[in-house]
Amino acid sequence: MNPRTWTLKQQLERGIAGAALVLVLVWPAAGLNAYWAHQILIETFFFGIAAASLIFLSAYGGMVSLAQTALFGFAGVILGNLATKGGPGGTSKGLHLGWDPTVALVVAIVGTTVLGLIGGAVASRSAGIYFLMITLTYSVIANITLGSVTKISGFSGIGGINNYTPGWIGNILDHPNRLYYIALGVAIAVYALIRYVVRTPFGVTLQGVRDEPVRMASLGYNVPLHRTLAFGFCAFIASLAGVLYVWWSGQIAPGNVGLPETINLLVMAVIGGLVRIEGAWLGAFAFTVINNYITPSTHIPGLGFGGTLFGGSFNTIIGIIFLAIVVVSPDGLLGIWARVVDRRQVTRAGNVGSIETPEPAQ
């Protein structure tokens, strides 16, 4: 891509993205705020990956999925059951099979992808609200199954997973910057992979299925198959986020795949913007910052009515932001950004066009 052909909007976006990338690359090495590095930014990386799987399905497949959190959780549960080792006095649930962490990692990713393909095959012939409700059912099933089957999880979940990382990663508890850079690298790789996939014949066909499924079927394309493969691809992406999450938090429980967490992931995607992949990390960052800094004791002017229900509640603040964005900009924060930049370009073009050209000398 020739930078000389970039529009003003592309120049601004790529300049900001480049500056942000440099900042997050040097953040831990420069000794900047450790809480932001190991809490805010790393959460942004892996929740952004999960949100990217949701946005890919929505933006390029026309499918809004509420199953991504369940797939995220299944990857963590599989990894926890396979990699951890049981011992006397332990309270953590799980099978504790003690497999090699690398093998457990591969099985967790492959197993979650297979589950995604199966779930995609079931839901692929539905669309709109019906697809949404089927995928919501997947999340409910995941939550109830993990809570009820105590051998694999139980409501107390599986703990100590971050003690069993592959040898090529090393000890992330003593060296948290390793996990930071792994999460950052995976986030960059996922973004590049999605941008590549949408330009492949499969990606272009998927966009055609999104816009005109009946016409694409009449042209000989297998619409359910393309939707199934897209769902499986996004299950693979969600599994990466799930693995990073359990390595970061050290545990996974049914609450991590419950309805509140499912809604939270959807909120991240909507805040950032459901039409562009970049919105996944922008929405995850905004959500994480609000989640970490808004507490019940936080005083927000105008929200004091109703006592603790409205005072500084995180759910209240994020709900108001969500509602405002849906009303003002259905395309999220990136939609607001696009309109602001486009308006400035139109204004500049208008000003240039209004300048009177001097008459040529006679």
XYZ file of C-alpha atoms in Angstrom:
362
model
C 0.000 0.000 0.000
C 1.390 3.336 -1.061
C 1.098 5.942 1.749
C 0.797 8.624 -0.924
C -2.605 7.235 -1.899
C -3.983 7.280 1.653
C -6.855 9.598 2.406
C -6.652 12.043 5.308
C -8.774 9.689 7.395
C -6.470 6.749 6.664
C -3.413 8.828 7.499
C -4.888 9.886 10.841
C -6.059 6.380 11.754
C -2.803 4.686 10.839
C -0.767 7.362 12.556
C -2.774 6.952 15.778
C -2.614 3.152 15.506
C 1.162 3.255 14.991
C 1.652 5.543 17.977
C -0.572 3.335 20.159
C 1.326 0.222 19.076
C 4.676 1.777 19.948
C 3.300 2.878 23.306
C 2.049 -0.580 24.313
C 5.268 -2.173 23.072
C 7.491 -0.035 25.292
C 5.082 0.296 28.237
C 6.407 -2.508 30.511
C 10.020 -2.110 29.381
C 9.908 1.613 30.155
C 8.709 0.892 33.683
C 5.435 2.732 33.234
C 2.399 2.092 35.432
C 2.530 -1.645 36.252
C -1.167 -1.783 37.150
C -2.100 -0.562 33.686
C 0.277 -3.024 32.032
C -0.835 -6.122 33.929
C -4.497 -5.223 34.445
C -5.908 -2.633 32.030
C -3.876 -3.297 28.900
C -3.634 -7.071 29.138
C -7.417 -7.303 29.678
C -7.834 -5.080 26.640
C -5.724 -7.480 24.588
C -7.556 -10.725 25.359
C -11.073 -9.324 25.696
C -10.434 -7.469 22.442
C -9.559 -10.797 20.791
C -12.849 -12.292 22.015
C -14.778 -9.209 20.857
C -13.020 -9.398 17.476
C -14.485 -12.876 16.958
C -17.954 -11.441 17.586
C -17.382 -8.437 15.319
C -16.049 -10.611 12.496
C -19.237 -12.651 12.482
C -21.379 -9.517 12.616
C -19.485 -7.305 10.159
C -18.585 -9.894 7.536
C -21.068 -12.700 8.113
C -24.169 -10.785 9.199
C -24.447 -12.994 12.312
C -24.536 -11.541 15.829
C -23.371 -14.366 18.084
C -23.825 -14.569 21.846
C -21.870 -17.823 22.036
C -18.380 -16.316 21.946
C -18.143 -16.091 25.736
C -19.121 -19.767 26.031
C -16.408 -20.746 23.546
C -13.972 -18.498 25.406
C -14.832 -20.356 28.617
C -14.727 -23.843 27.090
C -11.119 -23.271 25.998
C -10.184 -22.365 29.548
C -12.061 -25.327 31.033
C -10.468 -27.823 28.645
C -7.016 -26.397 29.349
C -7.624 -26.411 33.102
C -8.813 -30.019 33.178
C -5.962 -31.285 31.047
C -2.977 -29.308 32.334
C -3.505 -29.036 36.100
C -2.444 -31.665 38.618
C -4.453 -32.678 41.653
C -3.059 -32.987 45.164
C -4.090 -33.513 48.784
C -5.877 -30.591 50.366
C -6.804 -28.974 47.072
C -10.198 -27.343 46.730
C -10.132 -26.786 43.003
C -12.465 -28.879 40.879
C -11.475 -30.498 37.615
C -10.064 -33.738 36.282
C -6.425 -32.689 36.920
C -5.069 -35.016 34.250
C -1.609 -33.458 34.372
C -0.958 -33.491 30.637
C 1.978 -31.690 29.103
C 0.909 -28.012 29.010
C 1.748 -27.646 25.318
C -0.360 -30.678 24.387
C -3.170 -29.407 26.637
C -2.963 -26.014 24.915
C -3.286 -27.535 21.434
C -6.171 -29.784 22.493
C -7.986 -26.840 24.120
C -7.760 -24.735 20.945
C -8.636 -27.590 18.582
C -11.440 -28.843 20.836
C -13.006 -25.390 21.095
C -12.779 -24.941 17.327
C -14.532 -28.284 16.789
C -17.269 -27.259 19.232
C -17.622 -24.032 17.252
C -17.995 -25.942 13.994
C -20.690 -28.144 15.541
C -22.527 -25.156 16.987
C -22.175 -23.290 13.707
C -23.616 -26.214 11.762
C -26.690 -26.221 14.010
C -27.253 -22.459 13.791
C -26.153 -21.883 10.198
C -29.617 -22.262 8.636
C -31.114 -19.556 10.858
C -30.668 -15.794 10.660
C -31.397 -12.613 12.557
C -33.094 -12.960 15.923
C -33.311 -16.741 15.532
C -29.543 -17.047 15.142
C -29.092 -14.722 18.118
C -31.352 -16.826 20.339
C -29.713 -20.114 19.308
C -26.267 -18.785 20.191
C -27.617 -17.389 23.462
C -28.814 -20.915 24.215
C -25.229 -22.124 23.772
C -24.077 -19.748 26.514
C -26.846 -20.868 28.855
C -26.022 -24.533 28.202
C -22.322 -23.864 28.852
C -23.049 -22.093 32.145
C -25.400 -24.797 33.433
C -23.177 -27.666 32.273
C -20.030 -26.314 33.888
C -21.886 -25.560 37.097
C -23.638 -28.913 37.307
C -20.902 -31.314 36.255
C -18.622 -31.022 39.260
C -16.002 -33.372 37.846
C -15.005 -30.929 35.138
C -15.725 -27.650 36.931
C -18.549 -27.092 39.390
C -19.528 -23.612 40.496
C -16.217 -23.156 42.329
C -14.377 -23.634 39.055
C -10.804 -24.715 38.322
C -7.918 -22.876 39.947
C -4.151 -22.715 39.621
C -4.130 -22.941 35.827
C -1.416 -20.295 35.505
C 0.988 -22.645 37.299
C 0.964 -24.963 34.283
C 2.172 -22.950 31.309
C 4.289 -24.516 28.532
C 8.034 -24.566 29.058
C 8.629 -22.332 26.048
C 6.591 -19.617 27.795
C 8.148 -20.010 31.226
C 6.942 -18.825 34.605
C 4.403 -16.062 34.032
C 3.717 -15.594 37.731
C 7.263 -14.434 38.444
C 7.613 -12.737 35.060
C 4.225 -11.154 34.201
C 5.690 -9.177 31.324
C 5.980 -12.443 29.392
C 2.237 -12.904 29.394
C 1.789 -9.227 28.515
C 3.851 -9.546 25.350
C 2.318 -12.906 24.461
C -1.172 -11.388 24.732
C -0.081 -8.376 22.688
C 1.481 -10.593 20.025
C -1.616 -12.788 19.795
C -3.836 -9.706 19.500
C -1.725 -8.349 16.628
C -1.666 -11.756 14.927
C -5.452 -12.144 15.249
C -6.022 -8.696 13.760
C -3.686 -9.457 10.839
C -5.313 -12.861 10.305
C -8.813 -11.390 10.170
C -7.715 -8.670 7.756
C -6.189 -11.374 5.571
C -9.203 -13.707 5.729
C -11.691 -11.025 4.667
C -9.667 -10.529 1.466
C -9.554 -14.221 0.555
C -12.156 -15.827 -1.731
C -13.787 -17.271 1.394
C -14.012 -13.843 3.012
C -15.424 -12.205 -0.095
C -17.974 -15.002 -0.480
C -18.948 -14.687 3.175
C -19.696 -10.998 2.623
C -21.854 -11.953 -0.325
C -23.693 -14.449 1.907
C -24.175 -11.660 4.415
C -25.750 -9.318 1.856
C -27.646 -11.688 -0.456
C -27.859 -15.254 0.910
C -30.630 -16.295 -1.495
C -28.775 -15.000 -4.538
C -25.522 -16.605 -3.391
C -27.321 -19.929 -2.956
C -28.793 -19.622 -6.435
C -25.264 -19.091 -7.790
C -24.216 -22.422 -6.323
C -22.555 -21.338 -3.072
C -23.226 -23.418 0.021
C -24.530 -20.746 2.398
C -24.811 -22.931 5.553
C -21.289 -24.266 4.994
C -19.798 -20.783 4.756
C -21.614 -19.715 7.916
C -20.448 -22.864 9.713
C -16.829 -22.308 8.717
C -17.043 -18.667 9.796
C -18.420 -19.733 13.156
C -15.636 -22.289 13.551
C -13.015 -19.695 12.624
C -14.362 -17.359 15.278
C -14.420 -20.216 17.806
C -10.687 -20.600 17.139
C -10.170 -16.886 17.825
C -12.299 -17.001 20.989
C -10.287 -20.010 22.219
C -7.084 -17.955 22.057
C -8.708 -15.318 24.249
C -9.892 -17.989 26.681
C -6.401 -19.459 27.030
C -4.880 -16.034 27.673
C -7.575 -15.285 30.234
C -6.958 -18.413 32.328
C -3.206 -17.861 32.183
C -3.809 -14.328 33.442
C -6.464 -14.982 36.107
C -5.373 -18.523 36.989
C -8.931 -19.819 37.135
C -12.124 -20.426 35.193
C -15.623 -20.881 36.595
C -19.206 -21.045 35.276
C -19.615 -17.373 36.163
C -17.102 -16.519 33.451
C -19.505 -17.848 30.796
C -22.755 -16.673 32.367
C -25.259 -14.221 30.926
C -23.630 -11.105 32.509
C -20.269 -11.904 30.909
C -21.980 -12.656 27.605
C -23.633 -9.249 27.691
C -20.358 -7.586 28.702
C -18.619 -8.925 25.598
C -21.483 -7.705 23.408
C -21.279 -4.282 25.083
C -17.543 -4.090 24.314
C -18.191 -4.840 20.653
C -21.053 -2.337 20.392
C -19.122 0.440 22.162
C -16.161 0.017 19.831
C -18.268 -0.546 16.736
C -19.736 -3.693 15.212
C -18.701 -2.715 11.692
C -14.896 -2.661 12.052
C -12.468 -5.095 13.646
C -10.512 -2.270 15.274
C -13.592 -1.541 17.356
C -13.008 -4.749 19.332
C -9.931 -3.420 21.116
C -11.242 0.125 21.367
C -14.429 -1.128 23.024
C -12.510 -3.531 25.283
C -10.221 -0.709 26.404
C -13.109 1.659 27.178
C -15.024 -1.064 29.008
C -11.991 -2.166 31.055
C -11.080 1.371 32.112
C -14.651 2.076 33.234
C -14.863 -1.283 34.993
C -11.655 -0.630 36.933
C -12.251 2.978 37.926
C -16.006 3.252 38.514
C -16.969 2.046 41.992
C -20.204 2.320 44.029
C -18.626 5.214 45.932
C -17.804 7.156 42.777
C -19.845 10.347 42.597
C -21.219 11.081 39.156
C -23.076 14.416 38.950
C -26.742 13.930 38.125
C -26.752 10.219 38.989
C -27.214 10.546 42.714
C -30.917 9.775 42.618
C -31.871 6.294 43.693
C -28.999 5.850 46.150
C -26.625 2.995 45.430
C -28.667 1.850 42.449
C -27.767 4.920 40.428
C -24.969 6.679 42.341
C -21.743 5.332 40.846
C -22.663 1.839 39.809
C -20.527 0.425 37.011
C -23.586 -1.174 35.422
C -25.379 2.177 35.467
C -22.490 4.053 33.871
C -21.782 1.443 31.217
C -25.525 1.132 30.549
C -25.860 4.870 29.960
C -22.820 4.869 27.678
C -24.172 1.856 25.799
C -27.575 3.504 25.349
C -26.042 6.803 24.248
C -23.841 5.111 21.664
C -26.696 2.999 20.296
C -28.845 6.137 19.908
C -26.174 8.555 18.680
C -23.907 6.208 16.759
C -25.000 2.611 16.050
C -21.505 2.093 14.623
C -19.925 2.779 18.022
C -16.996 5.031 18.832
C -15.428 4.339 15.452
C -18.635 5.523 13.809
C -18.434 8.807 15.731
C -14.800 9.159 14.711
C -15.627 8.518 11.043
C -18.390 11.136 11.009
C -16.192 13.752 12.663
C -13.341 13.206 10.208
C -15.649 13.066 7.175
C -17.382 16.272 8.269
C -14.050 18.051 8.606
C -13.016 16.851 5.156
C -16.285 18.114 3.665
C -15.855 21.441 5.453
C -12.296 21.787 4.231
C -13.329 20.922 0.672
C -16.131 23.473 0.866
C -13.790 26.185 2.093
C -11.303 25.440 -0.646
C -14.042 25.489 -3.256
C -15.388 28.821 -2.005
C -12.095 30.662 -2.540
C -12.457 32.969 -5.503
C -9.990 32.363 -8.305
C -8.447 35.622 -9.539
C -9.195 36.650 -13.100
C -6.304 36.030 -15.484
C -4.482 39.110 -16.683
C -5.695 40.436 -19.988
